[in-house]
Short mmCIF file of C-alpha atoms in Angstrom, two decimals:
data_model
loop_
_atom_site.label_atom_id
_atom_site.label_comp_id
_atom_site.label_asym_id
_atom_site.label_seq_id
_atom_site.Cartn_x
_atom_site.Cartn_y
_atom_site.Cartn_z
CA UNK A 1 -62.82 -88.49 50.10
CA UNK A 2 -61.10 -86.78 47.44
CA UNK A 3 -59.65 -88.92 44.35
CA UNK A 4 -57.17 -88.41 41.23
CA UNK A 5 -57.86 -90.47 38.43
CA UNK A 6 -54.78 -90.19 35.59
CA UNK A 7 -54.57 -92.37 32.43
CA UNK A 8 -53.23 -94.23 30.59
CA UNK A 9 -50.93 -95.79 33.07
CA UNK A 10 -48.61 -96.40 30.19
CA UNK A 11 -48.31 -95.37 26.68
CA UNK A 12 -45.75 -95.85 23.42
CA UNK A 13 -46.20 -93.16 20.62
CA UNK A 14 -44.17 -92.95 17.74
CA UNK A 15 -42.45 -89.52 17.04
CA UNK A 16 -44.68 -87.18 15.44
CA UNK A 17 -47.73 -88.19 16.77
CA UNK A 18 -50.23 -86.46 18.77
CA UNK A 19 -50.71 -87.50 22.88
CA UNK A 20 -53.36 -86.86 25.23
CA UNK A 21 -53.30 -87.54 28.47
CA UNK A 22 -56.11 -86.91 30.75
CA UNK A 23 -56.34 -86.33 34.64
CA UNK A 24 -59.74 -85.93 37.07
CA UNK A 25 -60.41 -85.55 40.26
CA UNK A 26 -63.58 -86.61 42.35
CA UNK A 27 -64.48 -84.93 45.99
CA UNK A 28 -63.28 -81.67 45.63
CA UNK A 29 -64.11 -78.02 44.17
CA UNK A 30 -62.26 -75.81 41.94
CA UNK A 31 -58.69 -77.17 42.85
CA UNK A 32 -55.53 -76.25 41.78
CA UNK A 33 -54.21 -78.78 39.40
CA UNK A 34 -50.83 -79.56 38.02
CA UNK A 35 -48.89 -81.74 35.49
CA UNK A 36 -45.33 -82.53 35.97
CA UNK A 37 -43.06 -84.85 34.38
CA UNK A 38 -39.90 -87.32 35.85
CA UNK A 39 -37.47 -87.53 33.16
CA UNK A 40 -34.59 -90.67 33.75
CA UNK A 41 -32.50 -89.46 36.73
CA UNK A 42 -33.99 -86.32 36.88
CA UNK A 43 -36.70 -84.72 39.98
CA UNK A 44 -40.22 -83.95 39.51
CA UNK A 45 -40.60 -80.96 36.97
CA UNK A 46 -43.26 -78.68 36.86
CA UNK A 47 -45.03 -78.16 33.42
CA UNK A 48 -47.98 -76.48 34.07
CA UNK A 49 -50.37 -75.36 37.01
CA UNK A 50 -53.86 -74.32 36.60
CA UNK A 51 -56.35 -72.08 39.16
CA UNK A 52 -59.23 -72.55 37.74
CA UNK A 53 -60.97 -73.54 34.40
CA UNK A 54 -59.51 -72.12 31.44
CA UNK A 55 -56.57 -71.00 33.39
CA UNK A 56 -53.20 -72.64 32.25
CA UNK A 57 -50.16 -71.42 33.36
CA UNK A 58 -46.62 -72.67 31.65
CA UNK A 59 -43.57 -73.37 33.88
CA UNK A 60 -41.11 -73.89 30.95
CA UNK A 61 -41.07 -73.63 26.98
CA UNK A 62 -41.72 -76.95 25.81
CA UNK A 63 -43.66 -79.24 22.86
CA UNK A 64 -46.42 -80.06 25.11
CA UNK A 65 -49.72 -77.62 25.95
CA UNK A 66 -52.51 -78.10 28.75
CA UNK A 67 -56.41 -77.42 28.70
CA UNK A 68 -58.55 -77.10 31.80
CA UNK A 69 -62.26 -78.07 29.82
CA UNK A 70 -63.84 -78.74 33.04
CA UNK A 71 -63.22 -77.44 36.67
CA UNK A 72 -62.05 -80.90 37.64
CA UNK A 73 -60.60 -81.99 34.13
CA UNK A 74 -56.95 -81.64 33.32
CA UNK A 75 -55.65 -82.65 29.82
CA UNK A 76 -51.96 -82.20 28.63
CA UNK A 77 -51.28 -82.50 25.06
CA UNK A 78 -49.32 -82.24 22.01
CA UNK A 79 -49.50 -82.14 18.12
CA UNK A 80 -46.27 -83.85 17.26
CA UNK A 81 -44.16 -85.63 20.08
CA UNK A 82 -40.56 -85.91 20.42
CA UNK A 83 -37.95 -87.83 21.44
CA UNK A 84 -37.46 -85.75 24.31
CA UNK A 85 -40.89 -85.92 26.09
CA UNK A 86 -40.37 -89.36 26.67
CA UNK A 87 -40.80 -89.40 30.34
CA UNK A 88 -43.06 -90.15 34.10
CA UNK A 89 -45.89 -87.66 33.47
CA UNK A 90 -47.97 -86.73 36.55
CA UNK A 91 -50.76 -85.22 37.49
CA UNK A 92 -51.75 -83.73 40.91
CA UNK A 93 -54.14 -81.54 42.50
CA UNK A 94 -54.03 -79.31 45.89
CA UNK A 95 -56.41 -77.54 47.72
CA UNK A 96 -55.14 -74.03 48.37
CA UNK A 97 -51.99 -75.47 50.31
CA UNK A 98 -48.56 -76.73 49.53
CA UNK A 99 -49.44 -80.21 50.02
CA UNK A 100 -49.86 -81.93 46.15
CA UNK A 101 -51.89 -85.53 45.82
CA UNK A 102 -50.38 -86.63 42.55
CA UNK A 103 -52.26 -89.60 40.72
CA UNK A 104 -50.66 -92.95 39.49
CA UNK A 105 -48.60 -91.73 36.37
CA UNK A 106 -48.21 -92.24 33.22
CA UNK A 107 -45.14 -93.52 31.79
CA UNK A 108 -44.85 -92.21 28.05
CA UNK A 109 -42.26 -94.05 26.16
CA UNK A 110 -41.76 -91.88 22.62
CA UNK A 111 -39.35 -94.21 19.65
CA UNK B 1 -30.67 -74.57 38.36
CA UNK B 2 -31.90 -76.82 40.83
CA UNK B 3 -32.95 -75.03 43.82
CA UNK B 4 -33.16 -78.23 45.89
CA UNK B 5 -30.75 -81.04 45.72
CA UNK B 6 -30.77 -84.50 47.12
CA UNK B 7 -27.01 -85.63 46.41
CA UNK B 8 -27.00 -89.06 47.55
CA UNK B 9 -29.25 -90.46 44.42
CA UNK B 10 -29.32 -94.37 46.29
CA UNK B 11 -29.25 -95.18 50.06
CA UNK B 12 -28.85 -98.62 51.40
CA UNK B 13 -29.52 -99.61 55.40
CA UNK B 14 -30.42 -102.66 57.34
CA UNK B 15 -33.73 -103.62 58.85
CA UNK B 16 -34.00 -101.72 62.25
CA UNK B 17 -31.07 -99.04 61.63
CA UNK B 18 -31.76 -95.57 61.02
CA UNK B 19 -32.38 -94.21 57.85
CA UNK B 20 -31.10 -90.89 56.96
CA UNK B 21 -32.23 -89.04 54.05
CA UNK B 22 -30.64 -85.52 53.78
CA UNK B 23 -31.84 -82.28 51.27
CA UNK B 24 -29.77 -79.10 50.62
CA UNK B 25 -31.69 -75.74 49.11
CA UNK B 26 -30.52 -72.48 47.76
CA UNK B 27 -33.12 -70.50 47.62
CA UNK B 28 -33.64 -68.81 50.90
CA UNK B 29 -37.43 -67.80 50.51
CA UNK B 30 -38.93 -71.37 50.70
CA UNK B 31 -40.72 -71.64 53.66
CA UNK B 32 -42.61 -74.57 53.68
CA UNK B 33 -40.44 -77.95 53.13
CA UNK B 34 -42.35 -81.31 52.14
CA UNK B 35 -40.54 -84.85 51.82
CA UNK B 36 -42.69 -87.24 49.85
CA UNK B 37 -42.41 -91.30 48.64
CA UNK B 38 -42.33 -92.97 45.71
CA UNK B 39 -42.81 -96.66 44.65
CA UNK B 40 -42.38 -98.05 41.45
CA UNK B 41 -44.70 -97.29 38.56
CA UNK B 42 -47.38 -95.00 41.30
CA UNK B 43 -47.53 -91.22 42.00
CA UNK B 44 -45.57 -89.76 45.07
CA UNK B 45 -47.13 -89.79 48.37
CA UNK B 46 -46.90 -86.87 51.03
CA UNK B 47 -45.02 -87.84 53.97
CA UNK B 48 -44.38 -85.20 56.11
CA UNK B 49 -43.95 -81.45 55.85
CA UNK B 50 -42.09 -79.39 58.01
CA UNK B 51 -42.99 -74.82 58.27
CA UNK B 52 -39.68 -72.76 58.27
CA UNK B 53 -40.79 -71.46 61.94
CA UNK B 54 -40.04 -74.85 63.12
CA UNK B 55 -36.48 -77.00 63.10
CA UNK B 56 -38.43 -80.52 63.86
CA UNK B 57 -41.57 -82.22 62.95
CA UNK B 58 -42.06 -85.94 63.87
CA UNK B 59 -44.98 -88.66 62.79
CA UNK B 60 -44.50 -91.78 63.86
CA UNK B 61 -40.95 -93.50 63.14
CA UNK B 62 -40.42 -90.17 60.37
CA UNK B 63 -38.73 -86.93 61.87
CA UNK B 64 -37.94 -84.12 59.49
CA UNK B 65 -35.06 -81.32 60.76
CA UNK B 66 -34.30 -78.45 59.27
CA UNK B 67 -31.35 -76.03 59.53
CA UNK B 68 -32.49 -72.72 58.24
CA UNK B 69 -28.83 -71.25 58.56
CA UNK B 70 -27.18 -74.07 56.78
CA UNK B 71 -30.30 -74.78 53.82
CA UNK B 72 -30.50 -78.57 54.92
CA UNK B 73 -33.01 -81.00 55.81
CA UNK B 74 -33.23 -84.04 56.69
CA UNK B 75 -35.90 -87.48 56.85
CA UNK B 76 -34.81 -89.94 59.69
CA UNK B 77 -36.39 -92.78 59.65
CA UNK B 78 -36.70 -95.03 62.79
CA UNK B 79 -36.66 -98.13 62.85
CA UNK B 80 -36.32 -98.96 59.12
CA UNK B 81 -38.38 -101.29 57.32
CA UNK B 82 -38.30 -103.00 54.27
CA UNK B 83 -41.53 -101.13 53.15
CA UNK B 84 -39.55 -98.79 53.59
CA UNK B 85 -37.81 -99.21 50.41
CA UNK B 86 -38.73 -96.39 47.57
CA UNK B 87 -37.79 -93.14 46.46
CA UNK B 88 -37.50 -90.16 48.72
CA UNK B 89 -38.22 -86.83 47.50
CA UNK B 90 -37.52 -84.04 49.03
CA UNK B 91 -39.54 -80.50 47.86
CA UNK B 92 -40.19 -76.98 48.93
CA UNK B 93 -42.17 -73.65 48.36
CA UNK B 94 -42.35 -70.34 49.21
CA UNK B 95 -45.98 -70.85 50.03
CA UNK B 96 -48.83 -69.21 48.85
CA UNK B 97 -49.27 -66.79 46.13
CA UNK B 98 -52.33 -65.69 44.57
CA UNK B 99 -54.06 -69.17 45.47
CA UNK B 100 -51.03 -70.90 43.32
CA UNK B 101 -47.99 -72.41 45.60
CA UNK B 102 -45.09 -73.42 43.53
CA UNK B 103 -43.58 -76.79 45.01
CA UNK B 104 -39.89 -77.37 43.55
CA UNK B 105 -38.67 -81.15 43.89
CA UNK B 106 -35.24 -82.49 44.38
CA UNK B 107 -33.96 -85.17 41.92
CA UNK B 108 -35.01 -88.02 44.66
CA UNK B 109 -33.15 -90.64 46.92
CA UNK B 110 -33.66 -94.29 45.94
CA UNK B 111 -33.67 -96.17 49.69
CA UNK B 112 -33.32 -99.68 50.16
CA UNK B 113 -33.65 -100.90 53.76
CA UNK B 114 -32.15 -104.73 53.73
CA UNK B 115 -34.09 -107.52 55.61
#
């Protein structure tokens, strides 16, 4: 069965520091993997999708950036955080349908 | 501009009632309608999904309608239970696209179903 492994579950950064947050996902082949983020009181946004490896697509201009190393690896990141990316980040992964499996979340808390 | 909206952000009902969740869109191309659940501190869960070529889909004590004329959907669920109790959110797409499908998400419905 397929699984989606996302950490860390939570995380506090100072502003101006660097994040990574890493996703993978076990029992499945070249899936199409996404990273959205729940800011307070708002829905799930979409930050960035990704087809294959190397493939990143952006969904809206933003401090944050995504890799794709491996086919089953998804990483989002940033250089310098802000105040504003304090948020519910989420990964999820489908396989050629609408229908997302999202991991557990990671709540990023930026001061 | 949020293409789907869930305007009722907190829903309270008693154990055994009917829960109604209910979803407006705007944009007329989304085909393919999804309602998904959320606990506390854990990733959304699919729930149920509903195709534009049908007006109702049921699993279980969840039924999704949808009125294609009027944008809306809606999540009954029958009879309530306190499990019940998490956030609702509604999403849609205009289904596939070069292997991609773009799922938009409302802003979510927090339900509490009283014991």
């Amino acid at each position: 069965s397929q699984t989606i492994h996302q950490w860390p579950a939570t995380l506090v950064q100072p502003v101006g520091s660097p994040l990574s947050l890493e996703c993978t996902v076990e029992g499945t082949s070249n899936p199409n993997l996404y990273w959205y983020r729940q800011a307070a009181g708002r829905g799930l946004q979409l930050l960035f999708y990704s087809v294959g490896i190397g493939q990143i697509s952006s969904e809206v201009p933003q401090n944050l950036s995504a890799s794709r190393p491996q086919d089953r690896q998804f990483i989002l990141s940033s250089k310098k955080l802000l105040l504003s990316d304090s948020g519910f980040y989420l990964c999820a992964w489908s396989a050629g349908s609408q229908k997302l499996f999202f991991g557990s979340g990671t709540q990023l808390s930026v001061l | 501009d949020q293409q789907v909206k869930q305007n009722s952000p907190s829903l309270s009902v008693q154990e055994g009632r009917i829960s109604i969740l209910n979803c407006d869109y705007t944009n007329s191309m989304f085909d393919y309608f999804l309602w998904y659940k959320k606990y506390p501190a854990e990733g959304p869960t699919f729930l149920i999904s509903i195709s534009s070529i049908k007006d109702k889909n049921e699993d279980g004590r969840f039924t999704v309608f949808l009125n294609k004329s009027a944008k809306h959907l809606s999540l009954h669920i029958v009879p309530s239970q306190p499990g019940d109790s998490a956030v609702y959110f509604c999403a849609a797409s205009k289904g596939n696209s070069g292997g991609y499908q773009k799922v938009t998400f409302g802003t979510g419905t927090k339900l509490q179903v009283i014991p």
